[in-house]
Amino acid sequence: WFVSGQTLSEPITVPSYVFNQFNPCFVRLRYGHQFKSDFGMSLFSSAGTINANPPYNVTVNYPVSISLYNLRFNAQFDPSYAAMNEVKFTGPSGSGINGVQASQMNLRADEDDPGTIAYYANLIGSPMTGLYTVNYKGTNLAFNIDASQINAHLVVPVPSITVSNGMLTAISWTYRNPSNGNVYSSAPLFIEGVYIGIEDYNGNRIYKYKIMDLSVKNHNLSSPILWNNVSNITMGYEEILNSSYGFSFPKK
């Protein structure tokens, strides 16, 4: 095998001993990417409720904490991706995560790449600090997680909704301290993007929108949604440590 560790401007030379040892010689050049992976978490909280009737008040259950999370392992540029039973997660001592098989995977098609498979393990509670290991097709890959940073990057985007003639037309929000509800004047610097999700009573996500301009704190729905069909509004964000946070506000 001849591997180019730089850009493809360097010559690839077949060593002379190859010709001395073999009469015919076949050289195959594989052009493409090498396998890579990353590890992250998605964290979830049932943060409060939305009144089903006017004035559609939102009640937040302070202090807000993480109650569910999943471990997310992304594998990229593998000619033959692992099946779910070939991916297992192990957490630090005391976490109760010991060889947990991936329970879900999905394919994300990237613009210029063959795709990334994301494997998940869904867990109850909140993550611990320590070493997390992913066994991918028999190879252990280790990742360190600092749970104190996860808690430090916890902030609650609290929604306010606009319902007109029975239709949900707009959502605005404020960023609040998860302990006491104090309002932040702007989005914290660790947030990279905010998203809105709307679910119906069958658990289907019927609307999703992502906002990258963090100066924006309101969104007019591209198509109004019948308020009677809405069961839950999820507010979430992605942050710089490769984690995402989701806060559910079911209608009561």
mmCIF file of N, CA, C and O in Angstrom, residues 183-232:
data_model
loop_
_atom_site.group_PDB
_atom_site.id
_atom_site.type_symbol
_atom_site.label_atom_id
_atom_site.label_comp_id
_atom_site.label_asym_id
_atom_site.label_seq_id
_atom_site.Cartn_x
_atom_site.Cartn_y
_atom_site.Cartn_z
ATOM 1 N N VAL A 183 -33.303 36.004 32.713
ATOM 2 C CA VAL A 183 -33.210 36.146 31.267
ATOM 3 C C VAL A 183 -31.827 36.655 30.877
ATOM 4 O O VAL A 183 -31.324 37.625 31.456
ATOM 5 N N TYR A 184 -31.218 35.987 29.878
ATOM 6 C CA TYR A 184 -29.969 36.464 29.293
ATOM 7 C C TYR A 184 -30.301 37.459 28.185
ATOM 8 O O TYR A 184 -31.228 37.240 27.401
ATOM 9 N N SER A 185 -29.514 38.508 28.094
ATOM 10 C CA SER A 185 -29.790 39.543 27.096
ATOM 11 C C SER A 185 -29.545 39.061 25.674
ATOM 12 O O SER A 185 -30.120 39.581 24.711
ATOM 13 N N SER A 186 -28.660 38.067 25.530
ATOM 14 C CA SER A 186 -28.348 37.536 24.204
ATOM 15 C C SER A 186 -28.000 36.063 24.333
ATOM 16 O O SER A 186 -27.839 35.540 25.447
ATOM 17 N N ALA A 187 -27.875 35.393 23.202
ATOM 18 C CA ALA A 187 -27.517 33.974 23.212
ATOM 19 C C ALA A 187 -26.098 33.800 23.743
ATOM 20 O O ALA A 187 -25.187 34.530 23.329
ATOM 21 N N PRO A 188 -25.862 32.857 24.646
ATOM 22 C CA PRO A 188 -24.497 32.594 25.119
ATOM 23 C C PRO A 188 -23.574 32.229 23.961
ATOM 24 O O PRO A 188 -24.009 31.676 22.947
ATOM 25 N N LEU A 189 -22.286 32.525 24.128
ATOM 26 C CA LEU A 189 -21.332 32.361 23.039
ATOM 27 C C LEU A 189 -21.120 30.911 22.633
ATOM 28 O O LEU A 189 -20.655 30.637 21.523
ATOM 29 N N PHE A 190 -21.448 29.946 23.513
ATOM 30 C CA PHE A 190 -21.211 28.550 23.168
ATOM 31 C C PHE A 190 -22.281 27.981 22.245
ATOM 32 O O PHE A 190 -22.139 26.877 21.730
ATOM 33 N N ILE A 191 -23.365 28.702 22.028
ATOM 34 C CA ILE A 191 -24.434 28.222 21.148
ATOM 35 C C ILE A 191 -24.056 28.489 19.695
ATOM 36 O O ILE A 191 -23.606 29.576 19.344
ATOM 37 N N GLU A 192 -24.251 27.457 18.835
ATOM 38 C CA GLU A 192 -23.920 27.581 17.413
ATOM 39 C C GLU A 192 -25.147 27.692 16.523
ATOM 40 O O GLU A 192 -25.051 28.197 15.411
ATOM 41 N N GLY A 193 -26.281 27.210 16.983
ATOM 42 C CA GLY A 193 -27.494 27.272 16.173
ATOM 43 C C GLY A 193 -28.690 26.870 17.006
ATOM 44 O O GLY A 193 -28.572 26.045 17.926
ATOM 45 N N VAL A 194 -29.842 27.451 16.708
ATOM 46 C CA VAL A 194 -31.077 27.183 17.452
ATOM 47 C C VAL A 194 -32.078 26.528 16.512
ATOM 48 O O VAL A 194 -32.140 26.860 15.330
ATOM 49 N N TYR A 195 -32.853 25.575 17.040
ATOM 50 C CA TYR A 195 -33.880 24.966 16.202
ATOM 51 C C TYR A 195 -35.211 24.899 16.933
ATOM 52 O O TYR A 195 -35.275 24.869 18.163
ATOM 53 N N ILE A 196 -36.266 24.885 16.141
ATOM 54 C CA ILE A 196 -37.637 24.749 16.632
ATOM 55 C C ILE A 196 -38.219 23.478 16.048
ATOM 56 O O ILE A 196 -38.102 23.233 14.844
ATOM 57 N N GLY A 197 -38.829 22.660 16.881
ATOM 58 C CA GLY A 197 -39.529 21.463 16.420
ATOM 59 C C GLY A 197 -40.956 21.462 16.932
ATOM 60 O O GLY A 197 -41.208 21.847 18.077
ATOM 61 N N ILE A 198 -41.891 21.073 16.088
ATOM 62 C CA ILE A 198 -43.301 20.990 16.477
ATOM 63 C C ILE A 198 -43.778 19.575 16.192
ATOM 64 O O ILE A 198 -43.587 19.061 15.089
ATOM 65 N N GLU A 199 -44.386 18.934 17.205
ATOM 66 C CA GLU A 199 -44.849 17.555 17.080
ATOM 67 C C GLU A 199 -46.368 17.494 17.191
ATOM 68 O O GLU A 199 -46.992 18.294 17.900
ATOM 69 N N ASP A 200 -46.963 16.500 16.495
ATOM 70 C CA ASP A 200 -48.403 16.281 16.609
ATOM 71 C C ASP A 200 -48.681 15.200 17.648
ATOM 72 O O ASP A 200 -47.767 14.703 18.318
ATOM 73 N N TYR A 201 -49.943 14.808 17.775
ATOM 74 C CA TYR A 201 -50.331 13.860 18.829
ATOM 75 C C TYR A 201 -49.936 12.422 18.500
ATOM 76 O O TYR A 201 -50.058 11.542 19.353
ATOM 77 N N ASN A 202 -49.459 12.175 17.304
ATOM 78 C CA ASN A 202 -48.944 10.853 16.949
ATOM 79 C C ASN A 202 -47.429 10.762 17.127
ATOM 80 O O ASN A 202 -46.823 9.752 16.772
ATOM 81 N N GLY A 203 -46.843 11.827 17.669
ATOM 82 C CA GLY A 203 -45.398 11.832 17.868
ATOM 83 C C GLY A 203 -44.608 12.194 16.625
ATOM 84 O O GLY A 203 -43.380 12.082 16.617
ATOM 85 N N ASN A 204 -45.299 12.629 15.574
ATOM 86 C CA ASN A 204 -44.614 13.005 14.332
ATOM 87 C C ASN A 204 -44.139 14.450 14.411
ATOM 88 O O ASN A 204 -44.864 15.325 14.902
ATOM 89 N N ARG A 205 -42.930 14.707 13.936
ATOM 90 C CA ARG A 205 -42.452 16.081 13.848
ATOM 91 C C ARG A 205 -43.013 16.687 12.581
ATOM 92 O O ARG A 205 -42.656 16.301 11.468
ATOM 93 N N ILE A 206 -43.908 17.642 12.727
ATOM 94 C CA ILE A 206 -44.599 18.218 11.577
ATOM 95 C C ILE A 206 -43.987 19.550 11.140
ATOM 96 O O ILE A 206 -44.391 20.101 10.107
ATOM 97 N N TYR A 207 -43.032 20.044 11.915
ATOM 98 C CA TYR A 207 -42.371 21.289 11.528
ATOM 99 C C TYR A 207 -41.011 21.351 12.205
ATOM 100 O O TYR A 207 -40.876 21.015 13.375
ATOM 101 N N LYS A 208 -39.994 21.776 11.443
ATOM 102 C CA LYS A 208 -38.667 21.989 12.018
ATOM 103 C C LYS A 208 -37.992 23.126 11.278
ATOM 104 O O LYS A 208 -38.053 23.203 10.054
ATOM 105 N N TYR A 209 -37.361 23.979 12.050
ATOM 106 C CA TYR A 209 -36.673 25.115 11.447
ATOM 107 C C TYR A 209 -35.421 25.408 12.252
ATOM 108 O O TYR A 209 -35.446 25.385 13.491
ATOM 109 N N LYS A 210 -34.314 25.685 11.569
ATOM 110 C CA LYS A 210 -33.043 25.960 12.232
ATOM 111 C C LYS A 210 -32.625 27.394 11.972
ATOM 112 O O LYS A 210 -32.704 27.877 10.834
ATOM 113 N N ILE A 211 -32.168 28.071 13.029
ATOM 114 C CA ILE A 211 -31.764 29.472 12.947
ATOM 115 C C ILE A 211 -30.280 29.565 13.281
ATOM 116 O O ILE A 211 -29.854 29.156 14.373
ATOM 117 N N MET A 212 -29.478 30.074 12.347
ATOM 118 C CA MET A 212 -28.046 30.224 12.580
ATOM 119 C C MET A 212 -27.679 31.640 13.022
ATOM 120 O O MET A 212 -26.629 31.848 13.621
ATOM 121 N N ASP A 213 -28.523 32.607 12.716
ATOM 122 C CA ASP A 213 -28.291 33.985 13.144
ATOM 123 C C ASP A 213 -28.803 34.132 14.573
ATOM 124 O O ASP A 213 -30.006 34.234 14.816
ATOM 125 N N LEU A 214 -27.886 34.156 15.534
ATOM 126 C CA LEU A 214 -28.277 34.118 16.945
ATOM 127 C C LEU A 214 -28.817 35.455 17.449
ATOM 128 O O LEU A 214 -29.258 35.538 18.601
ATOM 129 N N SER A 215 -28.789 36.495 16.629
ATOM 130 C CA SER A 215 -29.443 37.741 17.012
ATOM 131 C C SER A 215 -30.959 37.639 16.835
ATOM 132 O O SER A 215 -31.718 38.458 17.376
ATOM 133 N N VAL A 216 -31.402 36.628 16.090
ATOM 134 C CA VAL A 216 -32.833 36.407 15.851
ATOM 135 C C VAL A 216 -33.439 35.677 17.049
ATOM 136 O O VAL A 216 -32.892 34.683 17.517
ATOM 137 N N LYS A 217 -34.578 36.191 17.525
ATOM 138 C CA LYS A 217 -35.268 35.567 18.658
ATOM 139 C C LYS A 217 -36.752 35.371 18.374
ATOM 140 O O LYS A 217 -37.559 35.259 19.303
ATOM 141 N N ASN A 218 -37.112 35.339 17.115
ATOM 142 C CA ASN A 218 -38.503 35.065 16.758
ATOM 143 C C ASN A 218 -38.535 34.430 15.378
ATOM 144 O O ASN A 218 -37.617 34.610 14.577
ATOM 145 N N HIS A 219 -39.609 33.706 15.134
ATOM 146 C CA HIS A 219 -39.745 33.014 13.851
ATOM 147 C C HIS A 219 -41.212 32.954 13.458
ATOM 148 O O HIS A 219 -42.055 32.473 14.237
ATOM 149 N N ASN A 220 -41.519 33.441 12.256
ATOM 150 C CA ASN A 220 -42.845 33.291 11.678
ATOM 151 C C ASN A 220 -42.880 31.999 10.880
ATOM 152 O O ASN A 220 -42.055 31.802 9.973
ATOM 153 N N LEU A 221 -43.793 31.112 11.217
ATOM 154 C CA LEU A 221 -43.865 29.820 10.542
ATOM 155 C C LEU A 221 -44.098 30.025 9.046
ATOM 156 O O LEU A 221 -44.889 30.886 8.642
ATOM 157 N N SER A 222 -43.409 29.234 8.243
ATOM 158 C CA SER A 222 -43.584 29.338 6.796
ATOM 159 C C SER A 222 -44.992 28.950 6.383
ATOM 160 O O SER A 222 -45.528 29.476 5.397
ATOM 161 N N SER A 223 -45.607 28.027 7.143
ATOM 162 C CA SER A 223 -47.001 27.650 6.927
ATOM 163 C C SER A 223 -47.661 27.503 8.294
ATOM 164 O O SER A 223 -47.223 26.669 9.097
ATOM 165 N N PRO A 224 -48.666 28.306 8.610
ATOM 166 C CA PRO A 224 -49.332 28.179 9.902
ATOM 167 C C PRO A 224 -49.853 26.766 10.138
ATOM 168 O O PRO A 224 -50.223 26.061 9.195
ATOM 169 N N ILE A 225 -49.872 26.352 11.395
ATOM 170 C CA ILE A 225 -50.271 24.993 11.766
ATOM 171 C C ILE A 225 -51.492 25.072 12.680
ATOM 172 O O ILE A 225 -51.531 25.901 13.604
ATOM 173 N N LEU A 226 -52.451 24.213 12.440
ATOM 174 C CA LEU A 226 -53.651 24.165 13.285
ATOM 175 C C LEU A 226 -53.240 23.863 14.721
ATOM 176 O O LEU A 226 -52.617 22.832 14.988
ATOM 177 N N TRP A 227 -53.564 24.774 15.624
ATOM 178 C CA TRP A 227 -53.129 24.640 17.018
ATOM 179 C C TRP A 227 -53.661 23.359 17.658
ATOM 180 O O TRP A 227 -52.991 22.727 18.471
ATOM 181 N N ASN A 228 -54.850 22.929 17.272
ATOM 182 C CA ASN A 228 -55.417 21.705 17.839
ATOM 183 C C ASN A 228 -54.630 20.459 17.460
ATOM 184 O O ASN A 228 -54.784 19.411 18.092
ATOM 185 N N ASN A 229 -53.807 20.546 16.429
ATOM 186 C CA ASN A 229 -52.990 19.396 16.018
ATOM 187 C C ASN A 229 -51.639 19.352 16.721
ATOM 188 O O ASN A 229 -50.903 18.368 16.574
ATOM 189 N N VAL A 230 -51.302 20.406 17.446
ATOM 190 C CA VAL A 230 -49.991 20.492 18.097
ATOM 191 C C VAL A 230 -50.046 19.868 19.478
ATOM 192 O O VAL A 230 -50.917 20.204 20.283
ATOM 193 N N SER A 231 -49.105 18.951 19.756
ATOM 194 C CA SER A 231 -49.032 18.350 21.098
ATOM 195 C C SER A 231 -47.823 18.854 21.876
ATOM 196 O O SER A 231 -47.828 18.856 23.106
ATOM 197 N N ASN A 232 -46.767 19.255 21.158
ATOM 198 C CA ASN A 232 -45.518 19.613 21.837
ATOM 199 C C ASN A 232 -44.697 20.557 20.969
ATOM 200 O O ASN A 232 -44.670 20.438 19.740
#
